Coordinates of C-alpha atoms in Angstrom, one line a residue:
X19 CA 0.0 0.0 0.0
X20 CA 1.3 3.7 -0.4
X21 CA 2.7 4.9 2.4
X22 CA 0.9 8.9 1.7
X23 CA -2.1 7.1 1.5
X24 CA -1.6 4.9 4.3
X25 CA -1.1 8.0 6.5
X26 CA -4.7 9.7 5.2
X27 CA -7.0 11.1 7.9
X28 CA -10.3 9.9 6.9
X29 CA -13.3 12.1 8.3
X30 CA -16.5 10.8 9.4
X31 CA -19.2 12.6 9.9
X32 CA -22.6 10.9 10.5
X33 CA -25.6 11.7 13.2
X34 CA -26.1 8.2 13.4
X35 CA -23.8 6.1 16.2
X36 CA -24.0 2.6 14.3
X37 CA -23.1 4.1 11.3
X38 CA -19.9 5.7 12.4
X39 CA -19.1 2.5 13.6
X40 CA -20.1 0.3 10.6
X41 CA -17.7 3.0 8.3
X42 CA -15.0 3.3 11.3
X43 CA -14.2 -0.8 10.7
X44 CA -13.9 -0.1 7.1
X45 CA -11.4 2.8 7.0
X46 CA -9.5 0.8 9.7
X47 CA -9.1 -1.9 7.4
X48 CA -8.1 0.2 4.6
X49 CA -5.1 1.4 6.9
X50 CA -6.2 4.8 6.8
X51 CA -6.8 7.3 10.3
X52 CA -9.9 8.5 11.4
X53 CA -11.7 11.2 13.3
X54 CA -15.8 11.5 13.6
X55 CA -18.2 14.0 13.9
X56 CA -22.1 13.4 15.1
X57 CA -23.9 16.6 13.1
X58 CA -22.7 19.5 10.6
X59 CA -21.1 22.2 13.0
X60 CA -18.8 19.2 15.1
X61 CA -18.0 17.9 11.4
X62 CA -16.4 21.9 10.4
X63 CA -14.6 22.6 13.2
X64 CA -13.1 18.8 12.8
X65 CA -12.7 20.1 9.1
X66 CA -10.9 23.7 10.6
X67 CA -8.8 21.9 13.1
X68 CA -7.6 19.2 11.4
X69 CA -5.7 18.5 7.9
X70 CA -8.5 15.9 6.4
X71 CA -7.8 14.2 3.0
X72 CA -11.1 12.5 2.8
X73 CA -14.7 13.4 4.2
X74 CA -17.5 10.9 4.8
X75 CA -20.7 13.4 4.9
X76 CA -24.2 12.3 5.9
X77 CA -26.8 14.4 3.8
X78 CA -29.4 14.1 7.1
X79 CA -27.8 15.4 10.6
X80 CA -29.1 18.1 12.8
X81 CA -27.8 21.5 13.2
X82 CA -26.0 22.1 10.2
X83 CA -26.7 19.1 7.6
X84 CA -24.7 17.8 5.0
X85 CA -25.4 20.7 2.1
X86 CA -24.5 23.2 4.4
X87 CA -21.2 21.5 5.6
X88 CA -20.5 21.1 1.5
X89 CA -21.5 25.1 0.9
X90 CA -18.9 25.9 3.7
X91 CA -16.1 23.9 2.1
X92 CA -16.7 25.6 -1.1
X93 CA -16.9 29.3 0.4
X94 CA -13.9 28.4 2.0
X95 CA -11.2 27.2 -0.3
X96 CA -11.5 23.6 1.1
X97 CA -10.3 20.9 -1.9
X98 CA -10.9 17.7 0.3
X99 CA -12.6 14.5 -1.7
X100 CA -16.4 14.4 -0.3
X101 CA -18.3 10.7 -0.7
X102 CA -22.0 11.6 0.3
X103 CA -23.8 8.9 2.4
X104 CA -27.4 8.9 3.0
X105 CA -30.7 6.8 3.1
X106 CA -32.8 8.5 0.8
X107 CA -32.2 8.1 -3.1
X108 CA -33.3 11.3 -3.8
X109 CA -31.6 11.7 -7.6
X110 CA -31.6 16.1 -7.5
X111 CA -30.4 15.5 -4.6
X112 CA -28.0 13.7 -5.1
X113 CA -27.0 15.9 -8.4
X114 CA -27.3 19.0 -6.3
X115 CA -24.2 17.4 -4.1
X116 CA -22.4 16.4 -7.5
X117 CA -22.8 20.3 -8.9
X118 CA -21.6 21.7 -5.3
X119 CA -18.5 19.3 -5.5
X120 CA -18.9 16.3 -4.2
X121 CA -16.6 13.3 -5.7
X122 CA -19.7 10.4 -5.0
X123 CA -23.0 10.0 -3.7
X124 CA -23.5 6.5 -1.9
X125 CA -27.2 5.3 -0.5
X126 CA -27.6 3.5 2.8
X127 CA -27.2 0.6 3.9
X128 CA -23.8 1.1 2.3
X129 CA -21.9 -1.5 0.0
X130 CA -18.2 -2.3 2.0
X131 CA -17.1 -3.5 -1.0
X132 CA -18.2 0.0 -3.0
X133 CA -17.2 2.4 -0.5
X134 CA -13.6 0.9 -0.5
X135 CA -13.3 0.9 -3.8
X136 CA -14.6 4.7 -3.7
X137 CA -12.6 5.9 -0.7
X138 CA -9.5 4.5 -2.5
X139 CA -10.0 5.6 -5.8
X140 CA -11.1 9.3 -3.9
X141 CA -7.5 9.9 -2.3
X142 CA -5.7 8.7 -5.6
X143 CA -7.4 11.0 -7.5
X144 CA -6.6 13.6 -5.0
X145 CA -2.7 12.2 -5.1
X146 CA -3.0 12.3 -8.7
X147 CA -4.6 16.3 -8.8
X148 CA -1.9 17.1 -5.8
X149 CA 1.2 16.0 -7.9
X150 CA 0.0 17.6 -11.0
X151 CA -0.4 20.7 -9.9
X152 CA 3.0 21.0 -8.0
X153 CA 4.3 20.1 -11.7
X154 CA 2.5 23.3 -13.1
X155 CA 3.9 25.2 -10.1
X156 CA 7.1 24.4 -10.8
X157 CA 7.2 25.0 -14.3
X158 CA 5.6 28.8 -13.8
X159 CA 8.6 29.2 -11.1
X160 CA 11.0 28.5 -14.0
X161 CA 8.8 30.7 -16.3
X162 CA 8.3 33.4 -14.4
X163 CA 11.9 33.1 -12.8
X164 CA 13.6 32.9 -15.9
X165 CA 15.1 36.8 -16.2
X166 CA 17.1 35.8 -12.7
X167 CA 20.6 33.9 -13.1
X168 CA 22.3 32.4 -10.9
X169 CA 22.5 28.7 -8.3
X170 CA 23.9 30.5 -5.2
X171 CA 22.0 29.2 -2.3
X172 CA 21.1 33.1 -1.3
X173 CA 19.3 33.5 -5.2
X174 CA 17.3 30.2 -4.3
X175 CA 15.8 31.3 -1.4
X176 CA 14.6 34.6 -2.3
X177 CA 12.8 32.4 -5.0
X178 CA 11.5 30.1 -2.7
X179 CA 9.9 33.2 -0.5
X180 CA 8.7 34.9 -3.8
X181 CA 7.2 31.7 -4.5
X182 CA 5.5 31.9 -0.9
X183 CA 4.2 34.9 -1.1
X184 CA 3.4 35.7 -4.8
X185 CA -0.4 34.0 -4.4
X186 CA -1.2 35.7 -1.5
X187 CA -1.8 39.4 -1.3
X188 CA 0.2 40.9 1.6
X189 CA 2.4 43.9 1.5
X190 CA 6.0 42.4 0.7
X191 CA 9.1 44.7 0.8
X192 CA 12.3 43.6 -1.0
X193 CA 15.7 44.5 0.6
X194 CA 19.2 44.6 -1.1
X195 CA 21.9 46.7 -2.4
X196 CA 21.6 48.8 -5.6
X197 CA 21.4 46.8 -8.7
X198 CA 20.7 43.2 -7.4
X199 CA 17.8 43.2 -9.3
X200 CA 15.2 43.9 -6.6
X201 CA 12.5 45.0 -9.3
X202 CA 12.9 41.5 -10.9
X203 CA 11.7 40.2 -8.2
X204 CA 8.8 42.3 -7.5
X205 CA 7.9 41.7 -11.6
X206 CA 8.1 38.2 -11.2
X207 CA 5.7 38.5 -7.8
X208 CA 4.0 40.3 -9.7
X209 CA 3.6 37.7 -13.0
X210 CA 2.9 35.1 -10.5
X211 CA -0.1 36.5 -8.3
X212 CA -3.7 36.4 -9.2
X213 CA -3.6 40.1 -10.6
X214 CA -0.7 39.3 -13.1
X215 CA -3.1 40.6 -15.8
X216 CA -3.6 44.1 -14.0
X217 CA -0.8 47.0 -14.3
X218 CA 2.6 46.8 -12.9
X219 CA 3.9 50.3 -11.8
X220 CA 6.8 51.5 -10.8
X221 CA 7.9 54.2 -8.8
X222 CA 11.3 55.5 -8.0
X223 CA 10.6 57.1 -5.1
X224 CA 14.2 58.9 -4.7
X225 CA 13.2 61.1 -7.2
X226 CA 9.6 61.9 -6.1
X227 CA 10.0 65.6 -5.0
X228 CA 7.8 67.1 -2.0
X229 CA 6.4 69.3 -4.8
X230 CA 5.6 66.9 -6.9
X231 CA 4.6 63.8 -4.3
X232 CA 1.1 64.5 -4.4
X233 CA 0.4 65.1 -7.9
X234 CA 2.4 62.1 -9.1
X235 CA 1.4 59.6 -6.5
X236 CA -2.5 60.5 -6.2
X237 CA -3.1 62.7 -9.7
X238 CA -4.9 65.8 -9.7
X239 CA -7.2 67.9 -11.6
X240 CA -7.2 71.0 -14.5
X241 CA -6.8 73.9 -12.9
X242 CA -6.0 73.1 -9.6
X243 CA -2.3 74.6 -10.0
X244 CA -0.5 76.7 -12.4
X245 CA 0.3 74.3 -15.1
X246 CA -2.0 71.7 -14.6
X247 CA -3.7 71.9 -18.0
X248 CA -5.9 68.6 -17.2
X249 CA -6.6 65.7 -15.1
X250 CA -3.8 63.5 -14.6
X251 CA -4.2 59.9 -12.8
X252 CA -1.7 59.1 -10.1
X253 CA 0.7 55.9 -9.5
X254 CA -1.8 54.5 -7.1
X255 CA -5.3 54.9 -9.2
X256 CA -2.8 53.7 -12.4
X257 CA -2.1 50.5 -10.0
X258 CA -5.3 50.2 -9.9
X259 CA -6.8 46.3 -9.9
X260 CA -2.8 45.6 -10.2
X261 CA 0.8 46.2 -8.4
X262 CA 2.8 49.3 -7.4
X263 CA 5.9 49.2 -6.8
X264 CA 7.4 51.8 -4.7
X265 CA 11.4 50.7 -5.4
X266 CA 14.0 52.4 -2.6
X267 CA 10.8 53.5 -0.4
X268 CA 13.2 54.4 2.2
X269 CA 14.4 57.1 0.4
X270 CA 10.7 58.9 0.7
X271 CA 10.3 62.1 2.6
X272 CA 8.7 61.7 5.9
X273 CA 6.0 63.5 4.8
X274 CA 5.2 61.8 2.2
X275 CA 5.6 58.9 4.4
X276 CA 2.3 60.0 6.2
X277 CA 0.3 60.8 2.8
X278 CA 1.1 57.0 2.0
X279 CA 0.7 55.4 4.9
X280 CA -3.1 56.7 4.7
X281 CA -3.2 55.2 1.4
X282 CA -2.4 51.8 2.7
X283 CA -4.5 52.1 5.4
X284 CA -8.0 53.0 4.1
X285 CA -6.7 52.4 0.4
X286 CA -8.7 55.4 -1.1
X287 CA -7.2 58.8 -3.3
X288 CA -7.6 61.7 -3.2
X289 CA -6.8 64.4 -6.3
X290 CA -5.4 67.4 -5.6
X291 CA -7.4 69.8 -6.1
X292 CA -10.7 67.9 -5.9
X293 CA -12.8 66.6 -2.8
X294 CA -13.8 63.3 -3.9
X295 CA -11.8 60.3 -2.5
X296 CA -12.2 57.4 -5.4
X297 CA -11.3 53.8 -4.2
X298 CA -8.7 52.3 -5.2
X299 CA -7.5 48.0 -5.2
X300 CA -3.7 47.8 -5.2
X301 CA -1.0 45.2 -4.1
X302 CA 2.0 46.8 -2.6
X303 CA 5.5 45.6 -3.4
X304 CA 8.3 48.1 -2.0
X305 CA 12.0 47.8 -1.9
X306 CA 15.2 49.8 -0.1
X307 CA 18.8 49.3 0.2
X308 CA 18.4 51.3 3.8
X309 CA 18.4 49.8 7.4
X310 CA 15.3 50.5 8.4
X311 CA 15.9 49.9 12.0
X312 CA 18.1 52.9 12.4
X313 CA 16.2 54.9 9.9
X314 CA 13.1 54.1 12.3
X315 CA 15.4 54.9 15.6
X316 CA 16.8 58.1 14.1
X317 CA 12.9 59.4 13.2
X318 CA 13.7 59.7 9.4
X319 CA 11.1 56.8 8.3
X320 CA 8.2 56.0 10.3
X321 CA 7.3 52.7 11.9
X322 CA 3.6 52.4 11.4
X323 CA 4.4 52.8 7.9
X324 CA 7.2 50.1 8.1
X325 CA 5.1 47.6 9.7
X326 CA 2.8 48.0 7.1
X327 CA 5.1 47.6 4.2
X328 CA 6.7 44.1 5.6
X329 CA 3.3 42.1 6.1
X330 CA 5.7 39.2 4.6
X331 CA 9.1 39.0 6.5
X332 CA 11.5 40.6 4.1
X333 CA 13.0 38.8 1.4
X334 CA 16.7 39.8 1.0
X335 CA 18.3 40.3 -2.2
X336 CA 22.5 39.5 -1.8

């Protein structure tokens, strides 16, 4: 028997004592663990604290019954292999568990024989679906990766947290010396996150001028100073449904520091010269060759605004 397979937690959840038992002897003999749950709301907090590669669901339990434990799974990300069992051979409803995901719909009394069969061919499938999508991970690493040389051990592990982090959408601030190819990084990040078909924009925020911060970074309107002969969109509405990327960040005056830190916060612009605040959906990616510890101890960058850049710990470019 595989040894992954052998080590599967098989969850159980049924309101119905002999039941759990009569399915308990089966998954024993399979090899596999298990864990059961008498109604819905035991079986989801089973399901939150514990990593489940199979689920056993009755259809008919009280509190929360088996639809409503399948509609949490789906509103919550949760992939795991779901063989319906219940006594009635209700055909919708049995389609209506198909369409919300489940992998099989099995009628009381159940067939040992069939729900073997069924748990096994469940968790290979799963195997199977787990393997191949670590393959397409890896080949969009190389993909996406492929504009940064090099086999040191330091350039592998800056992948590895870019890799990390690229799916999620935190705040993730890039350090390294000048020219080690920080923005590569944040493009690839970029390339690799769920808004890789939004903008990519890129600040250089050592030469963004007190004069100039708020117009560039949050546009403005005609008319609203001499020279402004019409509306221009700043970096962050550009960014908008995409990435900004604010490279050397901790060369930014302090109070421009404040003007962006409200952006992060509350992530909503404002034009100069103009009163309405428009919304705005950004993911921040920042970078700096500074030490921001004694920047932050010496008052010239600010902390809240710091802890709001590194939402990821900092991935450090050699």
């Amino acid at each position: 028997m595989n040894s992954k397979r052998a080590n599967a937690t098989v969850l159980i959840a049924d309101d119905s004592a002999v039941m759990r038992t009569l399915i308990s002897h089966v998954i024993k003999r399979l090899g596999y663990k298990h864990i059961t749950a008498d109604d819905g709301n035991a079986c989801i907090r089973l399901l939150q604290d514990n990593k489940v590669d199979l689920l056993l669901l009755d259809i008919n339990m009280p509190g929360k019954n088996g639809i409503d434990v399948l509609a949490y799974m789906k509103e919550n990300g949760l992939e795991i292999p779901v063989i319906m069992i219940t006594a009635s051979d209700d055909i919708s409803q049995a389609v209506q568990c198909i369409k919300m995901g489940a992998y099989e719909y099995l009628t009381k009394p159940v067939d040992n024989d069939r729900l073997e069969i069924t748990a096994k061919n469940a968790l290979s499938e799963q195997s199977l679906k787990k393997k191949v999508e670590l393959l397409e991970k890896e080949l969009l690493q190389k993909d996406i990766f492929k504009r940064i040389y090099g086999e040191s051990q330091a350039i592998k592990e800056c992948i590895g947290q870019a890799t990390q982090v690229m799916e999620t959408d935190v705040n993730v601030l890039i350090n390294g010396e000048s020219g080690t190819g920080k923005e590569l990084f944040a493009q690839a990040i970029h390339n690799g996150s769920k808004r890789k078909n939004g903008p990519f924009v890129t600040i250089n925020c050592a030469a963004i001028t007190n004069e100039l911060a708020d117009s560039l970074l949050f546009g403005h309107v005609k008319g609203s100073f001499t020279g402004a002969n019409s509306d221009h969109t700043g970096f962050f509405e550009q960014a908008d449904g995409g990435t900004i990327f604010l490279d050397e960040i901790g060369d930014l005056n302090i109070e421009i520091q404040a003007k962006v830190l409200r952006v992060l916060q509350e992530h909503i612009v404002r034009r100069v010269g103009e009163k309405k605040e428009r919304p705005v959906d950004f993911r921040l990616i920042s970078a700096t060759h500074k030490d921001f510890s004694n920047a932050i101890e010496t008052g010239s960058f600010r902390a809240d605004l710091y802890y709001r850049l590194e939402e990821y710990p900092s991935i450090y470019r050699h």
